[in-house]
Tab-separated table of C-alpha atoms in Angstrom:
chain	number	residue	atom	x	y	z
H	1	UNK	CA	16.061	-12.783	18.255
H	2	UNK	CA	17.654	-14.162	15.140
H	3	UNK	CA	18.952	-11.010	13.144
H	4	UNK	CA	19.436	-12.939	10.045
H	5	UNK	CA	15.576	-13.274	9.933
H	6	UNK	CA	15.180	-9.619	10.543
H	7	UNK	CA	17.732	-8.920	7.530
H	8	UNK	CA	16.324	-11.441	4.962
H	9	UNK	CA	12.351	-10.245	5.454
H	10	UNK	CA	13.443	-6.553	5.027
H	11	UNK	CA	14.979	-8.207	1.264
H	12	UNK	CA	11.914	-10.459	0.515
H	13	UNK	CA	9.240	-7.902	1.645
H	14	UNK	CA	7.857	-6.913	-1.826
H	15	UNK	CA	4.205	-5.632	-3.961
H	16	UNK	CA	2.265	-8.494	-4.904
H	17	UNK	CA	-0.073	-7.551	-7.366
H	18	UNK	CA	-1.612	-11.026	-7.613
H	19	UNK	CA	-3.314	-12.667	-4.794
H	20	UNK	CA	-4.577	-16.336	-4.344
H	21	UNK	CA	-8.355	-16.583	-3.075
H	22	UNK	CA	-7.284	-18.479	-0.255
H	23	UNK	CA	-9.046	-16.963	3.086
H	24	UNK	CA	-6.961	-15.133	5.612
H	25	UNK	CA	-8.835	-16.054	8.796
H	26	UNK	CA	-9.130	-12.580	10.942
H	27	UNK	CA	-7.401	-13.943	14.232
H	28	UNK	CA	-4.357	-14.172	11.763
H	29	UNK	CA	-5.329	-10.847	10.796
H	30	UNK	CA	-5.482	-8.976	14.332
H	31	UNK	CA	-2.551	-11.316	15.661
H	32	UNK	CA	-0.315	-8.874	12.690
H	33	UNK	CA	-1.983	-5.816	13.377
H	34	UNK	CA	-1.208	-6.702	17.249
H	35	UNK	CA	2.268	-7.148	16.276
H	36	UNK	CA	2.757	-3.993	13.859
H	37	UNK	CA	1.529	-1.584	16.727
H	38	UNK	CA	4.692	-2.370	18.671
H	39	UNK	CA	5.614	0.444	15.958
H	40	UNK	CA	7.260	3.556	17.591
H	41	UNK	CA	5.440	6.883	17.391
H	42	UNK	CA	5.398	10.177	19.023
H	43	UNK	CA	5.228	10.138	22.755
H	44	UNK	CA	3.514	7.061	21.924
H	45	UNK	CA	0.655	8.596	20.639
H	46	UNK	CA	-0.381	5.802	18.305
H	47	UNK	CA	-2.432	7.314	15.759
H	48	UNK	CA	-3.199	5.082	13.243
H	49	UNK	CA	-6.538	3.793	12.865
H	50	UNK	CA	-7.213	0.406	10.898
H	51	UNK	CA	-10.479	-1.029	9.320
H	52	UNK	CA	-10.124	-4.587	8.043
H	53	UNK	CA	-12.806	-6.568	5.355
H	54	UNK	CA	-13.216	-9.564	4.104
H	55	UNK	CA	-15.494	-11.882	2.378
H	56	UNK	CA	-19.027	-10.509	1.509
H	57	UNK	CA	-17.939	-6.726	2.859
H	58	UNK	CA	-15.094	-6.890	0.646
H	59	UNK	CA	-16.680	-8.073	-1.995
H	60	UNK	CA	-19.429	-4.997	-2.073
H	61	UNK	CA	-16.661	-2.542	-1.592
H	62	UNK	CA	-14.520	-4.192	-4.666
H	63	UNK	CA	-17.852	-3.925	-6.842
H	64	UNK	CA	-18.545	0.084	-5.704
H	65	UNK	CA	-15.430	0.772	-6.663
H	66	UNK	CA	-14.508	-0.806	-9.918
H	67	UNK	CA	-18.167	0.704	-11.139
H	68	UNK	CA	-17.138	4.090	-9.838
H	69	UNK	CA	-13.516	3.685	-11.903
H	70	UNK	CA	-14.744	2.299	-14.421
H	71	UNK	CA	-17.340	5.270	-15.256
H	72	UNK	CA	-14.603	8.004	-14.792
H	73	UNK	CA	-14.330	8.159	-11.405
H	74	UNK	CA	-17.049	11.138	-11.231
H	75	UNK	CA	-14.890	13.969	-9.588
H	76	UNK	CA	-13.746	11.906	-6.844
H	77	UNK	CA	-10.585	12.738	-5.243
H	78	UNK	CA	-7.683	12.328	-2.029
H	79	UNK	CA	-7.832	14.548	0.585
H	80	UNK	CA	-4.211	15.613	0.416
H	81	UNK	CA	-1.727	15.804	-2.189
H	82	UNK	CA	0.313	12.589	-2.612
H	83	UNK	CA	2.827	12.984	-5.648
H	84	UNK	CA	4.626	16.010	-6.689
H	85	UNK	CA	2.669	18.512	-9.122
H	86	UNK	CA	5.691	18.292	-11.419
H	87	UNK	CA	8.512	14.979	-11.643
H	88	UNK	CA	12.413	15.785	-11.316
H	89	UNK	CA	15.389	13.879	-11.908
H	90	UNK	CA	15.899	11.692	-10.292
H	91	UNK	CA	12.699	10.828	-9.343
H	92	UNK	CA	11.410	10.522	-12.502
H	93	UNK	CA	13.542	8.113	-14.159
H	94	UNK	CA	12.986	5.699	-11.287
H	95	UNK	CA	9.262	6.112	-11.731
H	96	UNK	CA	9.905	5.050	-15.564
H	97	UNK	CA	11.993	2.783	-14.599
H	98	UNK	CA	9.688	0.661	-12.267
H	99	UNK	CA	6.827	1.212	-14.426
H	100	UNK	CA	8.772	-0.314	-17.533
H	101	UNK	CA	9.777	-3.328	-15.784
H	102	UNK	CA	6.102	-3.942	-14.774
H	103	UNK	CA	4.262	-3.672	-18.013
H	104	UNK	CA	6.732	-5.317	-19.371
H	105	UNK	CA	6.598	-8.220	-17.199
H	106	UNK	CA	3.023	-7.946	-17.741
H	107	UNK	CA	3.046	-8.143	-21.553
H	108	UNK	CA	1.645	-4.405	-21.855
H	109	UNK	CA	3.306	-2.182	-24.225
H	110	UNK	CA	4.436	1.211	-24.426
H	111	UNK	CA	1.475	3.696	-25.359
H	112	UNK	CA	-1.243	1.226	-24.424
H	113	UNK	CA	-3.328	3.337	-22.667
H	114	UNK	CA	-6.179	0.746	-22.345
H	115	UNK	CA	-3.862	-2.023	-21.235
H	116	UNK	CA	-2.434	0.200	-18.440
H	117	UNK	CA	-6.003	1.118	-17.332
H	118	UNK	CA	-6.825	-2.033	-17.048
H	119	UNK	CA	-4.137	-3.158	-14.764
H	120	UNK	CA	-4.345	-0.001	-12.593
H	121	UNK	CA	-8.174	-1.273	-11.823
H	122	UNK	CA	-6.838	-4.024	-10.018
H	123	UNK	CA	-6.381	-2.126	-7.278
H	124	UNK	CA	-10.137	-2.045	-6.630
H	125	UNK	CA	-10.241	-5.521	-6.996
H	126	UNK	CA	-7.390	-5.404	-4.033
H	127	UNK	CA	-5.321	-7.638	-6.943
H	128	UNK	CA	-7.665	-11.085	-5.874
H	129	UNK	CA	-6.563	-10.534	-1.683
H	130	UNK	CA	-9.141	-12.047	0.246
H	131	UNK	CA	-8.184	-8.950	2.967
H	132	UNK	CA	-8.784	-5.191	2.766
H	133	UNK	CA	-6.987	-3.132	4.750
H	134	UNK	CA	-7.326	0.532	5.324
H	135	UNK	CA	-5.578	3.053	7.536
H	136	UNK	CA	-6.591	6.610	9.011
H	137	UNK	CA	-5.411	9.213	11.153
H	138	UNK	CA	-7.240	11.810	12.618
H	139	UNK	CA	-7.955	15.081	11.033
H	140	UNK	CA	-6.025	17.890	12.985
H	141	UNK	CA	-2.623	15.683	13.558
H	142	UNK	CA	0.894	17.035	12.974
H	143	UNK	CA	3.484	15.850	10.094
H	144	UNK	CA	4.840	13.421	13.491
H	145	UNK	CA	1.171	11.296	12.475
H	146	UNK	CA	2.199	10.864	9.299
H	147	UNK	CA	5.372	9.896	9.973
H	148	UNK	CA	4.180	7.172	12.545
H	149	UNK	CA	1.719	5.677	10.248
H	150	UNK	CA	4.363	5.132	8.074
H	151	UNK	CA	6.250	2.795	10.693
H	152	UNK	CA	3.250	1.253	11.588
H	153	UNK	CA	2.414	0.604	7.493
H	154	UNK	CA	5.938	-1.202	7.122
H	155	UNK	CA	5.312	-3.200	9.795
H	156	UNK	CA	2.392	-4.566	9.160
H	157	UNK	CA	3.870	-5.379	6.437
H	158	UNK	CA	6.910	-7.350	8.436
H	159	UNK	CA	4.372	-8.813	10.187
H	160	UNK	CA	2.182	-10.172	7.470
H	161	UNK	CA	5.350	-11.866	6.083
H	162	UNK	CA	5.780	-13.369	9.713
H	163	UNK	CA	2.343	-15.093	8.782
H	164	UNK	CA	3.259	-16.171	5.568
H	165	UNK	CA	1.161	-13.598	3.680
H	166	UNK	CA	2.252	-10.736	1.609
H	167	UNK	CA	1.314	-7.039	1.344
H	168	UNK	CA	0.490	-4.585	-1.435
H	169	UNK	CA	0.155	-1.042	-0.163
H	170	UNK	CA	-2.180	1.188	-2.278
H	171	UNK	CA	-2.356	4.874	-2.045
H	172	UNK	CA	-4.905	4.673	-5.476
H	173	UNK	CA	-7.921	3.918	-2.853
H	174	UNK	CA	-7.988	7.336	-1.427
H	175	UNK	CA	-9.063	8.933	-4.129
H	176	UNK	CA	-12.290	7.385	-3.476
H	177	UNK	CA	-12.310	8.058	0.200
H	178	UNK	CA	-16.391	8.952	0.153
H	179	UNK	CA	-17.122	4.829	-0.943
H	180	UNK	CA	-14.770	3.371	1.519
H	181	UNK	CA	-15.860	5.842	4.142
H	182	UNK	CA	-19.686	5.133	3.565
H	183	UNK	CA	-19.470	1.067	3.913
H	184	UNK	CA	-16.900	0.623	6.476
H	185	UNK	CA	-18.193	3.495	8.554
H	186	UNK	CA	-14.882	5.276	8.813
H	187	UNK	CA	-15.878	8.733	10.759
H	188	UNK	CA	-15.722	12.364	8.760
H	189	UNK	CA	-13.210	12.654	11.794
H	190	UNK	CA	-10.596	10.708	10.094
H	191	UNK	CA	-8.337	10.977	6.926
H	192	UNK	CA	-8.207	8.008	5.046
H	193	UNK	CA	-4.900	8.315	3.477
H	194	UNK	CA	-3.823	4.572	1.638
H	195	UNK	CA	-5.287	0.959	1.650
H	196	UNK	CA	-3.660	-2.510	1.506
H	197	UNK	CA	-4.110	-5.773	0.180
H	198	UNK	CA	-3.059	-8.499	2.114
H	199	UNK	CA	-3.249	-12.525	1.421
H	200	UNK	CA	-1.080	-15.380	-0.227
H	201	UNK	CA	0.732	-14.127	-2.810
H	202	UNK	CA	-0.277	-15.825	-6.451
H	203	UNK	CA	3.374	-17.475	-7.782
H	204	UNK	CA	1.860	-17.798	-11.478
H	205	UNK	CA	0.958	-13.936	-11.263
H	206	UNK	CA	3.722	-12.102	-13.552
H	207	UNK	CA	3.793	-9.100	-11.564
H	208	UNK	CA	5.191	-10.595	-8.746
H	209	UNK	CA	8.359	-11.599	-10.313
H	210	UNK	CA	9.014	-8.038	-10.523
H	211	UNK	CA	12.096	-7.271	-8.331
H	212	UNK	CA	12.861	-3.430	-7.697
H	213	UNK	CA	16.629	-1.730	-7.609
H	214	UNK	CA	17.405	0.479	-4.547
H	215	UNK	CA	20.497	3.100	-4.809
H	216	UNK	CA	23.413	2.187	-3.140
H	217	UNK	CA	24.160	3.295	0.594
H	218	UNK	CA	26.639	6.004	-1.084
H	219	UNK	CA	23.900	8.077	-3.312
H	220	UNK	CA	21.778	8.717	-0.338
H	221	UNK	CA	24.004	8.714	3.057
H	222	UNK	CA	27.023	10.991	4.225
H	223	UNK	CA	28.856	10.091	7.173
H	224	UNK	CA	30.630	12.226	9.484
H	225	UNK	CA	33.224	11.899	12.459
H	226	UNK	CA	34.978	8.375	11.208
């Protein structure tokens, strides 16, 4: 095991929100989910559930859901609550802070609404990825689920970099939960709590030259006993 290649993909792992066309073919595709389930989880319960689309399937889903955005979204909306009901220091400023360096990488200005609406619609078009992914857990699971879906998220993500590929993981598709569920046949049984896109990475795209901060060791650790 070379630990220097664990190190440096935990520093290159990133959001692209631009993807080449370029077809992902889906041995590649179960080959990374294969290797992202050596994730550890409760008692090795393994909860996650995945359901993967591509080409035409993809293509329908991309179209149901930028028309359903697009026209306001009709009262659709997640199944559990994902951010805060009200931002705190220091949380917000970090929030602000990524979301400055973004739109400004992406030429979109303070206050422009339109502009920003715009780019957050890319999500339904999975930012150009060739590959939808979207993960589940069963309804009635502990907080331990969530937790191990979380491992099992970041390493798919690991894995897709093994492969050459990049990630973006998207929370915005489970707000429309009922679509997804409907055309990928994802049972009532299961919570569909975040998406991802997955594919080559676009180099010309300007949003993926953005490079996020992380606090030092310091602001976020205390150490005890030496």
């Amino acid at each position: 095991m070379n630990r220097a290649d664990i190190i440096a993909a935990l520093y290159a792992r990133r959001s692209a929100r631009g993807f080449l066309d370029t077809p992902v073919p889906r041995q590649t595709v179960a080959a990374i989910l294969a290797h992202a389930a050596r994730s550890p989880s409760a008692s090795n319960t393994q909860p996650w559930r995945v359901y993967a689309c591509a080409g035409a399937v993809r293509d329908r889903l991309s179209d149901a859901l930028l028309a359903l955005h697009d026209s306001g979204g009709h009262g659709h909306c997640e199944e559990y609550v994902y951010y805060p009901p009200a931002w705190r220091e220091p949380y917000l400023a970090r929030r602000r802070t990524l979301g400055k360096a973004l739109y400004g990488l992406l030429g979109i200005p303070r206050g422009d609404a339109a502009g920003m609406a715009l780019q957050y619609a890319r999500n339904y078009a999975f930012f150009g990825a060739p590959v939808g992914l979207f993960f589940t857990i069963e309804r009635g699971q502990g907080q331990a689920a969530w937790l191990d879906l979380g491992m099992f998220l970041h390493a798919v993500m690991m894995a897709a970099l093994g492969h050459g590929l990049e990630t973006c993981a998207q929370q915005a598709f489970a707000r429309y939960h009922q679509v997804i569920r409907a055309q990928l046949a994802i049972p009532d049984s299961e919570i569909l709590v975040c998406g991802m896109s997955l594919g080559h990475a676009d180099p010309a795209e300007p949003a993926n030259r953005l490079r996020t901060a992380r606090e030092p060791v310091e602001a976020f650790a205390r150490f005890a006993g030496w």
